[in-house]
XYZ file of C-alpha atoms in Angstrom:
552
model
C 0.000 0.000 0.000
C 0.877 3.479 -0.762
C 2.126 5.950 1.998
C 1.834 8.672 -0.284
C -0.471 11.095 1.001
C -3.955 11.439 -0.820
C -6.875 13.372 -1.422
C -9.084 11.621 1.270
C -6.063 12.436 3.861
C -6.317 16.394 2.584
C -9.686 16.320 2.749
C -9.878 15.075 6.379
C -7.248 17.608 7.328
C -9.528 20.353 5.628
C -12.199 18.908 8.107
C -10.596 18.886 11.199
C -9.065 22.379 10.661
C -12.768 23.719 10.306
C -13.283 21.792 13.438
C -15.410 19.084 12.624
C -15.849 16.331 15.521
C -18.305 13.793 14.150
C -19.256 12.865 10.569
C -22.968 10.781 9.835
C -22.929 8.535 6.840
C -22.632 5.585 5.424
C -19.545 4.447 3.562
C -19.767 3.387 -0.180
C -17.321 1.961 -2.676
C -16.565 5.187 -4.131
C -15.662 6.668 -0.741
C -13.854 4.346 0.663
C -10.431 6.059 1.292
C -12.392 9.109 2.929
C -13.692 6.772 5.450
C -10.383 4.945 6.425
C -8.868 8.807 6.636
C -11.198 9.310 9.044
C -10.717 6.295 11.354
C -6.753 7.910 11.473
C -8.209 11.376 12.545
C -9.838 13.211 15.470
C -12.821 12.775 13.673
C -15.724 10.519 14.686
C -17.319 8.246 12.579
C -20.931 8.055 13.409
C -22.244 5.324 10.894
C -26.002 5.516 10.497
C -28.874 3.117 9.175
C -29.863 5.205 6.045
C -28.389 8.232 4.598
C -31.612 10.398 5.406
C -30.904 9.862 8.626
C -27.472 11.139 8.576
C -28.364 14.109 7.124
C -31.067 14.758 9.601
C -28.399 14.372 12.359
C -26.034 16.844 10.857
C -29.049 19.486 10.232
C -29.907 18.928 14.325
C -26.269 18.936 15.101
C -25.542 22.616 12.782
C -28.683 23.947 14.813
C -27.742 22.845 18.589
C -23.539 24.283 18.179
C -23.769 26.392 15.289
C -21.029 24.957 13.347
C -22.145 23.010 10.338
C -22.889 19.299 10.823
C -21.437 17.295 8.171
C -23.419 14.332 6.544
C -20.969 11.764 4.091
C -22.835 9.425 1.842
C -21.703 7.063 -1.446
C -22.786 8.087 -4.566
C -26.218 7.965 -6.093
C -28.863 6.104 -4.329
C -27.052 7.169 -1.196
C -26.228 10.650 -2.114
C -30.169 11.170 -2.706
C -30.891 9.611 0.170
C -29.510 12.919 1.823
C -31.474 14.745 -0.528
C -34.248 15.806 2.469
C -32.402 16.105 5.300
C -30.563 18.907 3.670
C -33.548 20.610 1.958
C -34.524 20.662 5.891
C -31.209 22.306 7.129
C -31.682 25.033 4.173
C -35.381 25.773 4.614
C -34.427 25.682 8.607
C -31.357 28.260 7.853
C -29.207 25.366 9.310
C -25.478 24.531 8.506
C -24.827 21.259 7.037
C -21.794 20.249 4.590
C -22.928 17.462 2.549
C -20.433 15.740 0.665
C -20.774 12.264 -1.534
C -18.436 10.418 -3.878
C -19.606 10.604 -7.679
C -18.484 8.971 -10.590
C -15.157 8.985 -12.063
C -14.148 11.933 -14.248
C -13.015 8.993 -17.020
C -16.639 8.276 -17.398
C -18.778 11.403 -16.202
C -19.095 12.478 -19.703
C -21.330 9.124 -20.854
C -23.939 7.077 -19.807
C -22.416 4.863 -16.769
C -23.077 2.633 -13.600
C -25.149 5.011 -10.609
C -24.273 8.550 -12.730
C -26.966 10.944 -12.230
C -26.542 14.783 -12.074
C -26.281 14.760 -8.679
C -25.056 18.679 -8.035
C -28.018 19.697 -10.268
C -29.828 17.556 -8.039
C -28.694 19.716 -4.807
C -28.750 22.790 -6.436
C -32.497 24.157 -5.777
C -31.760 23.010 -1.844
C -28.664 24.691 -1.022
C -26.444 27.437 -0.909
C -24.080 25.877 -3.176
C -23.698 22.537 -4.991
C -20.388 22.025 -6.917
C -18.271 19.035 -8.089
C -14.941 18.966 -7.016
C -12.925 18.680 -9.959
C -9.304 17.962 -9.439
C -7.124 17.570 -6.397
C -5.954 21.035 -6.254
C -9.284 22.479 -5.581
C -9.928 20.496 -2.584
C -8.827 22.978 0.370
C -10.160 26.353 -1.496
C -14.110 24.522 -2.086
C -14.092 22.920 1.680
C -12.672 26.238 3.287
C -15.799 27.687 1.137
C -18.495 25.377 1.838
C -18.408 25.885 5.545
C -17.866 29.676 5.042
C -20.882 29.594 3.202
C -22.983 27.415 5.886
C -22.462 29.127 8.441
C -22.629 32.749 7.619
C -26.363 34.277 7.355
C -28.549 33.150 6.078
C -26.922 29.423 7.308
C -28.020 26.293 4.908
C -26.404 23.762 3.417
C -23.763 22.951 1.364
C -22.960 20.143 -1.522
C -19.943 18.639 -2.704
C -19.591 15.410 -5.157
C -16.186 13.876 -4.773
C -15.479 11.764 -8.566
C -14.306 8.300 -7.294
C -10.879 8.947 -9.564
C -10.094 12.574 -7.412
C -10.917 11.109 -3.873
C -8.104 8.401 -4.709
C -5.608 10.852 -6.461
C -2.448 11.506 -4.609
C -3.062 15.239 -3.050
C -0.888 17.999 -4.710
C 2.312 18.912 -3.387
C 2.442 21.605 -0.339
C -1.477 21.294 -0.139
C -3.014 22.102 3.086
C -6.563 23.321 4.583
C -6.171 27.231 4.597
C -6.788 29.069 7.288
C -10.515 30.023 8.837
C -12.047 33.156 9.003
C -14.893 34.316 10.902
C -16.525 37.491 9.702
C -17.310 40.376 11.817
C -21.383 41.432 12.514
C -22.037 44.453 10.853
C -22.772 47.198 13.852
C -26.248 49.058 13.243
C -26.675 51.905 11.013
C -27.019 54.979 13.361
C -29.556 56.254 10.834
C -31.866 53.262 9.787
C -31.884 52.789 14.373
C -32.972 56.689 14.390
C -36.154 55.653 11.719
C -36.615 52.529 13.695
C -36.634 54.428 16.796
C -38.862 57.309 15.422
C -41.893 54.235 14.674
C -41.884 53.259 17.979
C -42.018 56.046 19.759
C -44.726 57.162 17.327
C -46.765 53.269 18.257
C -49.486 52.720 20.040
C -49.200 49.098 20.582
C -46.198 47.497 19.686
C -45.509 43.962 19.775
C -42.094 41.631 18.897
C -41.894 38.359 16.950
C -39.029 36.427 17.674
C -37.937 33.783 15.200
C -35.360 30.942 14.762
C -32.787 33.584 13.967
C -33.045 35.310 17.014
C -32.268 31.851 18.874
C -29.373 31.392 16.401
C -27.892 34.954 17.511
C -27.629 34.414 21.126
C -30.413 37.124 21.318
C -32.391 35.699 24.081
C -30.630 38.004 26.868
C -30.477 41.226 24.299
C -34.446 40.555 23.360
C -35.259 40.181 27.118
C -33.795 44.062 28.105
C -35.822 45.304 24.571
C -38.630 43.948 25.802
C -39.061 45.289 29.215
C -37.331 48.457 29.003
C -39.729 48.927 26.355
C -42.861 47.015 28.002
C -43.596 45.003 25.072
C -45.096 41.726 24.711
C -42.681 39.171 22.880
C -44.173 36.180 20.608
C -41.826 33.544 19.193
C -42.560 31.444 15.936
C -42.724 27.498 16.374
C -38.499 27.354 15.351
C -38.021 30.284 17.721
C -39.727 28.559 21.040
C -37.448 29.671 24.076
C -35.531 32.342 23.078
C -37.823 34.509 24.826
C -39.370 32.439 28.147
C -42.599 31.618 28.606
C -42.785 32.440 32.017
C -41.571 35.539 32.033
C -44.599 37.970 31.979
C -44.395 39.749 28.698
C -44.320 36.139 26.942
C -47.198 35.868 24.462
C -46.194 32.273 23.703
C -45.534 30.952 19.917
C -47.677 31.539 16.795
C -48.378 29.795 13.844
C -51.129 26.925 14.728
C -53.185 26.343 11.491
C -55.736 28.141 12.739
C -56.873 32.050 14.529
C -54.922 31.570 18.038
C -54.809 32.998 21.133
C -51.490 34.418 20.548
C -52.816 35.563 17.685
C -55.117 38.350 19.108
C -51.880 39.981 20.458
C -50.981 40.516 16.981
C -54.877 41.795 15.929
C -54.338 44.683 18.026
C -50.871 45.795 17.438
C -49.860 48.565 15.083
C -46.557 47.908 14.945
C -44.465 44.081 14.798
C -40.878 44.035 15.785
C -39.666 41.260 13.602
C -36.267 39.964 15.331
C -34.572 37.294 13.889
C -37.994 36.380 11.708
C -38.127 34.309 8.558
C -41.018 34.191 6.316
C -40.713 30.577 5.924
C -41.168 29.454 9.470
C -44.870 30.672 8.924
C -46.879 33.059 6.494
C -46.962 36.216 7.794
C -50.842 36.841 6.142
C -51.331 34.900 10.026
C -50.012 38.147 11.875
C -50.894 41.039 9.178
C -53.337 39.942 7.325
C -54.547 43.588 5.686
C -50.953 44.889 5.378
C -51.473 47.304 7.603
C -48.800 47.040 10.136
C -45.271 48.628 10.197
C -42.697 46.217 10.520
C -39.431 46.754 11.736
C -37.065 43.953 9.955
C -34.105 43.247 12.719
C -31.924 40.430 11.156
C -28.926 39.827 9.645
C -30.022 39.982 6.393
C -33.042 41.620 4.347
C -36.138 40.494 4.632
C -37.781 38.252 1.777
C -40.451 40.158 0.242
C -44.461 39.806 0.911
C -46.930 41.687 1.042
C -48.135 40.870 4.169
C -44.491 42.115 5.240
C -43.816 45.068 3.617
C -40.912 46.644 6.201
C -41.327 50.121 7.220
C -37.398 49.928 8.428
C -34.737 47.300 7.827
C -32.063 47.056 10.244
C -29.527 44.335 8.723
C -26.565 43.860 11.937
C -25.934 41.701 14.670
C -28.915 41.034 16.213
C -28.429 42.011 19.528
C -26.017 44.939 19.384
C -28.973 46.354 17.201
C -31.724 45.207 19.783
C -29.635 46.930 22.863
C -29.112 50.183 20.311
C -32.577 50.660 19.636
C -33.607 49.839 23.305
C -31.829 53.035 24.449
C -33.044 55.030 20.935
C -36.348 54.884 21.866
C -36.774 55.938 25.148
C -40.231 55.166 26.121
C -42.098 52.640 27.481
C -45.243 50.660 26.550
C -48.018 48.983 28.761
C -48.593 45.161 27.436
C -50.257 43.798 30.098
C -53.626 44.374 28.884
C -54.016 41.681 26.262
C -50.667 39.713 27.180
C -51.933 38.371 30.750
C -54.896 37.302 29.309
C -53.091 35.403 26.332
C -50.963 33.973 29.163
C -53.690 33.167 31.316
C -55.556 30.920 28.879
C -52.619 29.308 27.667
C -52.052 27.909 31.029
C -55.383 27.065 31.538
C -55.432 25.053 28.811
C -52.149 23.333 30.397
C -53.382 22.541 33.763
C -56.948 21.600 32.699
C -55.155 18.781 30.399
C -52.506 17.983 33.420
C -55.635 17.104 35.356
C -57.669 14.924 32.509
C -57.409 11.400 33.361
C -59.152 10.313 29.826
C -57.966 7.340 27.985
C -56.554 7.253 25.693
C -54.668 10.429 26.751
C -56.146 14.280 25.518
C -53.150 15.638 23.803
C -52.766 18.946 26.203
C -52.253 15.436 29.381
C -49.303 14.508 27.085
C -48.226 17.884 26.847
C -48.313 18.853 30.810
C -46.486 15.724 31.683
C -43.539 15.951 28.899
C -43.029 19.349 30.454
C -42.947 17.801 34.173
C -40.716 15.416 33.214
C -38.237 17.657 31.588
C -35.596 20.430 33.361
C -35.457 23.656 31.642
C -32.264 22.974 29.878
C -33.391 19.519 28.798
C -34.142 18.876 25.103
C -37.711 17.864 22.739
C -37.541 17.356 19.209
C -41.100 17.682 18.023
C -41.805 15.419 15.285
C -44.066 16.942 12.263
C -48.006 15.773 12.768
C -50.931 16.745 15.184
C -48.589 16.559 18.336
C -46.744 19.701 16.684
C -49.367 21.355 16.877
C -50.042 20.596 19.906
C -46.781 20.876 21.237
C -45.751 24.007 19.965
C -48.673 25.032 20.999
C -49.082 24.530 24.838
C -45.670 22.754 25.363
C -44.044 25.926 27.753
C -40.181 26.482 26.547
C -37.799 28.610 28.770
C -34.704 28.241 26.872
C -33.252 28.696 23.172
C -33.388 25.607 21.246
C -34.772 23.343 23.595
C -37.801 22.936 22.001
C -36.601 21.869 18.318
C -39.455 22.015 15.544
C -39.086 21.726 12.140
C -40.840 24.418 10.605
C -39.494 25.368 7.404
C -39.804 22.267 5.399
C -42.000 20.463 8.107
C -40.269 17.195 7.371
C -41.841 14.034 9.278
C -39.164 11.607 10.850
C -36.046 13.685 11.557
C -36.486 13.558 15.178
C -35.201 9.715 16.153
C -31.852 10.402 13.874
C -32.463 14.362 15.329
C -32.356 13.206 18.702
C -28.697 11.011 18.481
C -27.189 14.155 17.473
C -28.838 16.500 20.217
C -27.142 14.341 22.630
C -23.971 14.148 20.769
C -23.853 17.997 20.657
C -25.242 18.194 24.308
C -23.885 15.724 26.067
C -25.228 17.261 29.552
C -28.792 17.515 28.742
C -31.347 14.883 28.507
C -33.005 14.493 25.285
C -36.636 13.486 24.584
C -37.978 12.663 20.766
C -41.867 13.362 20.669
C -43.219 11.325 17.566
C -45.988 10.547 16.227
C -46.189 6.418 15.238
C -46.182 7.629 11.186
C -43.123 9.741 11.815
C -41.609 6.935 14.258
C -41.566 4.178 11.418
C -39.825 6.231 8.913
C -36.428 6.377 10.775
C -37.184 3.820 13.798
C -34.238 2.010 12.274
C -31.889 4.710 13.779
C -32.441 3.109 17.216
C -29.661 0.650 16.811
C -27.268 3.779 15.991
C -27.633 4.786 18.844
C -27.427 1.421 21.037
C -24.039 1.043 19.168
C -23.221 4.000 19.814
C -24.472 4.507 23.202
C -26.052 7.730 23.284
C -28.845 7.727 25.830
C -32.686 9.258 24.784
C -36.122 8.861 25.366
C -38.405 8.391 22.099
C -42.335 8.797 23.148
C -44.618 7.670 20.880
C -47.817 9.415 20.709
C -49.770 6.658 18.801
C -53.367 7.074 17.338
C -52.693 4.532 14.038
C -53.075 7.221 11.457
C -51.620 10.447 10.098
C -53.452 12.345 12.670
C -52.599 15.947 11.234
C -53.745 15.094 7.601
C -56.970 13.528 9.119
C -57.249 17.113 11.024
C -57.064 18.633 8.210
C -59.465 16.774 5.925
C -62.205 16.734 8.637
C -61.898 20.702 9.240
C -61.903 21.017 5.003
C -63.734 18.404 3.821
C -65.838 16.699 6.534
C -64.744 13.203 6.404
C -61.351 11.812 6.105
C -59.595 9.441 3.599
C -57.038 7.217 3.745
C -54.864 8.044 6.560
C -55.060 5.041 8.770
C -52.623 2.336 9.168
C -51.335 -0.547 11.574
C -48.387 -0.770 14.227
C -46.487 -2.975 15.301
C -45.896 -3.702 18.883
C -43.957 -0.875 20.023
C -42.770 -2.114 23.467
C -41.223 -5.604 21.822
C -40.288 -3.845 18.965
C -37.920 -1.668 20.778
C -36.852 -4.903 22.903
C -36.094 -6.678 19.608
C -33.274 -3.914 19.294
C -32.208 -4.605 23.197
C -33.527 -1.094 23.610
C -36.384 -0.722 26.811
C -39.814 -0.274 25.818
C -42.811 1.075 28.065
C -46.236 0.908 27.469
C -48.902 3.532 28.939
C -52.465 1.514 30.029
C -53.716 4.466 32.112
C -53.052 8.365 32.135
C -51.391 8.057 35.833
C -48.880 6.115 34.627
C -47.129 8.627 32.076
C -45.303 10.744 34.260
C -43.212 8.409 36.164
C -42.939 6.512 32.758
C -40.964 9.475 31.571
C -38.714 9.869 34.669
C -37.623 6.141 34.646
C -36.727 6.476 31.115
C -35.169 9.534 31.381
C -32.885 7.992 34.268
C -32.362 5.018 32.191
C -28.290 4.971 30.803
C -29.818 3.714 27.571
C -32.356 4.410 24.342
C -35.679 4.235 26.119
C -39.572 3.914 23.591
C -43.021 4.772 25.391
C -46.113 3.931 23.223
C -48.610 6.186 24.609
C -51.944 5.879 23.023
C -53.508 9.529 22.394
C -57.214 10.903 21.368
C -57.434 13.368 19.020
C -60.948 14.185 19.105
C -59.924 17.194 20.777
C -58.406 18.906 17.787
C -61.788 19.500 16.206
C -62.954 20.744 19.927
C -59.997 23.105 19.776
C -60.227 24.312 16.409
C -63.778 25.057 16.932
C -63.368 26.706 20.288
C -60.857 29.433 18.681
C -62.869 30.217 15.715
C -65.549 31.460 18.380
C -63.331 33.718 19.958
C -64.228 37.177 19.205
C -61.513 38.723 18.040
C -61.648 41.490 20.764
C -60.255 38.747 23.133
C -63.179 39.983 25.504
């Protein structure tokens, strides 16, 4: 065997100097030399069941540390199998490097074995998809393809590796070059003195915090703005805990499929305070729906355009340099209390009325109060796409940045068994709790013996109703009768045994509390089937639809 040093090797030094401590994949034939270059590094291996799956634990890792996860697949089949995972990541404004082996140069040109266009493939769902194409350009397109995850707006990243350049002896001198991390832009004194002119000119003000805000390390910046100022703070479903929801200006999040409570906080503001807000995390039509409002646009970069979110001033800096700026610009302070203590007030009657229903199957806002029991304010849910989203997003009380972890952009079912393996890699300190529904479960269930092998720790609850619960919401609010969403299980508890995992099974609503807290004290990958009634999402749906919009 050769001792010369090869492109793999350079590429796994270009890895480790941008810091990279785990890779998720699944090694192919083409690939080969990139894998056994990383069993000689600093780098871990973390090899997963299916490729989606890898790419969903890269996207979850990129959102928990902020550095981009890094998915590795074979070519083809596999390469495609990443395909969603980092459409999620971009539509999420998450940092993931992708990177796959592709066919040789000396037969790219013709029809071949597995060749299919995969970097035209990537191209719609990501920052930048590129084929490296000799051994040269390896250092200059990896030192670019992180730079270009991780600086706003994040996403991903794709790079094809030809089977014939991955094996290539690596050019002489070569090495990874040298990382830079770009400065946030400071606000501009006179787009903070227009910003600061609306508000004192408001008569009801109101903030919307989004994913981006979380991603910023706002959460400290946004809580000064908000009660120096005396304004009422809402978070989107990707934003939950930046801004607590105990603190007393909390509105809680928006964006249920429906006129919410939150909602009404919006109905009677004249001005939103978008901080760290993207349109795709949910349509703003939900917030503004005649236009009428002024927005003020804080982020890092410019807003997309709408018309329901046309911005009156666009402050594009580091988030919460510009949020402590305009905090002492405006000099005057509102008086929220009026709607927000209501908003609150329902919210958590809601909560405690479902922590005390002993129905079973469970109500949805029982599963709900006892997750959040169970859980310490630093601990970690991924919420799986489906009616317990809803639901969670919802009612599910979030006191800390990215502890509640929803997928909001692309609303991808099954991310959260893979999601959850890389939560714990990345936090290491904090339990970690998957909330899936059974559809989303089976998709990636296979992801369980990762992490036995691997021994990562988690607790997966299953919130099981043997159908696609949110579709069948959906059809009976549209169409009065649903179609086709129903489907069998197996048996959870033995099926999670049958991996040498622990299962648990819930028989009675008592028993779902201390269910949790054993598994979350067991040292190993724990599954809870908990059957669940959803006949109260018509009952909620048509409770807020009789709201009158004055919230009186």
């Amino acid at each position: 065997m050769s001792s010369e040093r090869g492109v793999a090797e350079l590429m796994v030094e270009c890895l480790e100097n941008e810091g990279v401590t785990h890779v998720f994949g699944i090694p192919g034939e083409e690939n080969i030399h990139l894998v056994q270059a990383l069993a000689s590094s600093t780098i871990q291996y973390v090899l997963v069941r299916h490729e989606q799956a890898a790419s969903f634990m890269a996207e979850v890792y990129g959102r928990l540390t902020g550095a981009a996860g890094v998915c590795s697949s074979t070519l083809g089949p596999g390469a495609i199998n990443m395909l969603l995972g980092v459409a999620d990541a971009t539509t999420n404004s998450t940092p993931v490097v992708a990177l796959s082996a592709q066919v040789g140069l000396d037969r790219s040109f013709k029809e071949s074995h597995q060749s299919v266009d995969l970097v035209a493939m990537f191209d719609p769902v990501t920052k930048w998809s590129a084929l490296v194409p000799t051994p040269g350009a390896v250092p200059e397109m990896i030192r670019k393809a992180f730079k270009l995850a991780q600086t706003e707006r994040p996403g991903a990243v794709y790079l094809a590796v030809p089977e014939d350049v991955e094996k290539a002896p690596a050019a002489p001198g070569a090495a990874p070059l040298a990382v830079n991390i770009p400065r946030s832009d400071e606000p501009s004194p006179s787009q903070l003195e227009r910003a600061a002119t609306v508000l004192r000119d408001a008569r009801n003000p109101v903030v919307l915090a989004g994913h981006g805000a979380a991603r910023a390390g706002a959460g400290a910046a946004l809580r000064r703005f908000a009660e120096e100022l005396g304004v009422a703070v809402a978070t989107t479903f990707n934003g939950k805990g930046v801004f607590p929801d105990d603190h007393p200006q909390a509105l809680g999040a928006v964006g249920f499929m429906r006129h919410d409570y939150v909602n009404f906080g919006f109905d009677e503001a004249d001005v939103i305070v978008a901080v760290g807000y993207e349109l795709q995390e949910f349509d703003p039509v939900r917030i503004n729906p005649l236009g009428d409002k002024k927005i003020i646009h804080i982020h890092r970069f410019p807003a997309e355009v709408d018309v329901h979110y046309q911005v009156e001033v666009g402050l594009q800096s580091d988030i919460p340099r510009t949020l402590e700026a305009l905090a002492d610009a405006v000099g005057r302070c509102f008086n929220c209390d009026a709607s927000g203590s209501r908003i609150r007030a329902m919210l958590e009657e809601e909560l405690t009325r479902g922590a005390a229903d002993d129905s079973f199957p469970l109500t949805p806002a029982r599963i709900v109060a006892d997750t959040r029991a169970a859980l310490d304010r630093d601990d970690i849910v991924l919420v799986d796409t489906g009616a317990l989203k809803m639901w969670m997003a919802r009612l599910y009380p979030t006191f800390e940045p990215n502890t509640c972890l929803i997928s909001n952009g692309l609303s991808t079912m099954a991310w959260t068994v893979p999601g959850g393996i890389a939560a714990k890699i990345a936090r290491p300190h904090s339990r970690v709790l998957v909330a899936t529904g059974d559809g989303g479960f089976m998709m990636n269930s296979q992801e369980i013996e990762t992490a036995l092998r691997e021994r990562i720790p988690f607790v997966i609850l299953i919130w099981v109703d043997d159908e696609y619960g949110l579709i069948k919401w959906k059809m009976d609010l549209e169409l009065g009768a649903a179609y086709d969403i129903t489907f069998g299980n197996p048996d959870f508890v033995a099926y999670a045994e049958s991996f040498g995992a622990r299962g648990y099974r819930i028989s009675a609503a008592e028993e779902l509390l201390p269910t949790l807290q054993r598994a979350l004290a067991d040292d190993t990958v724990s599954v809870i089937a908990c059957p669940v009634d959803y006949a109260a999402n018509l009952q909620l749906t048509d409770a807020l639809g009789e709201l009158d919009e004055s919230l009186s």
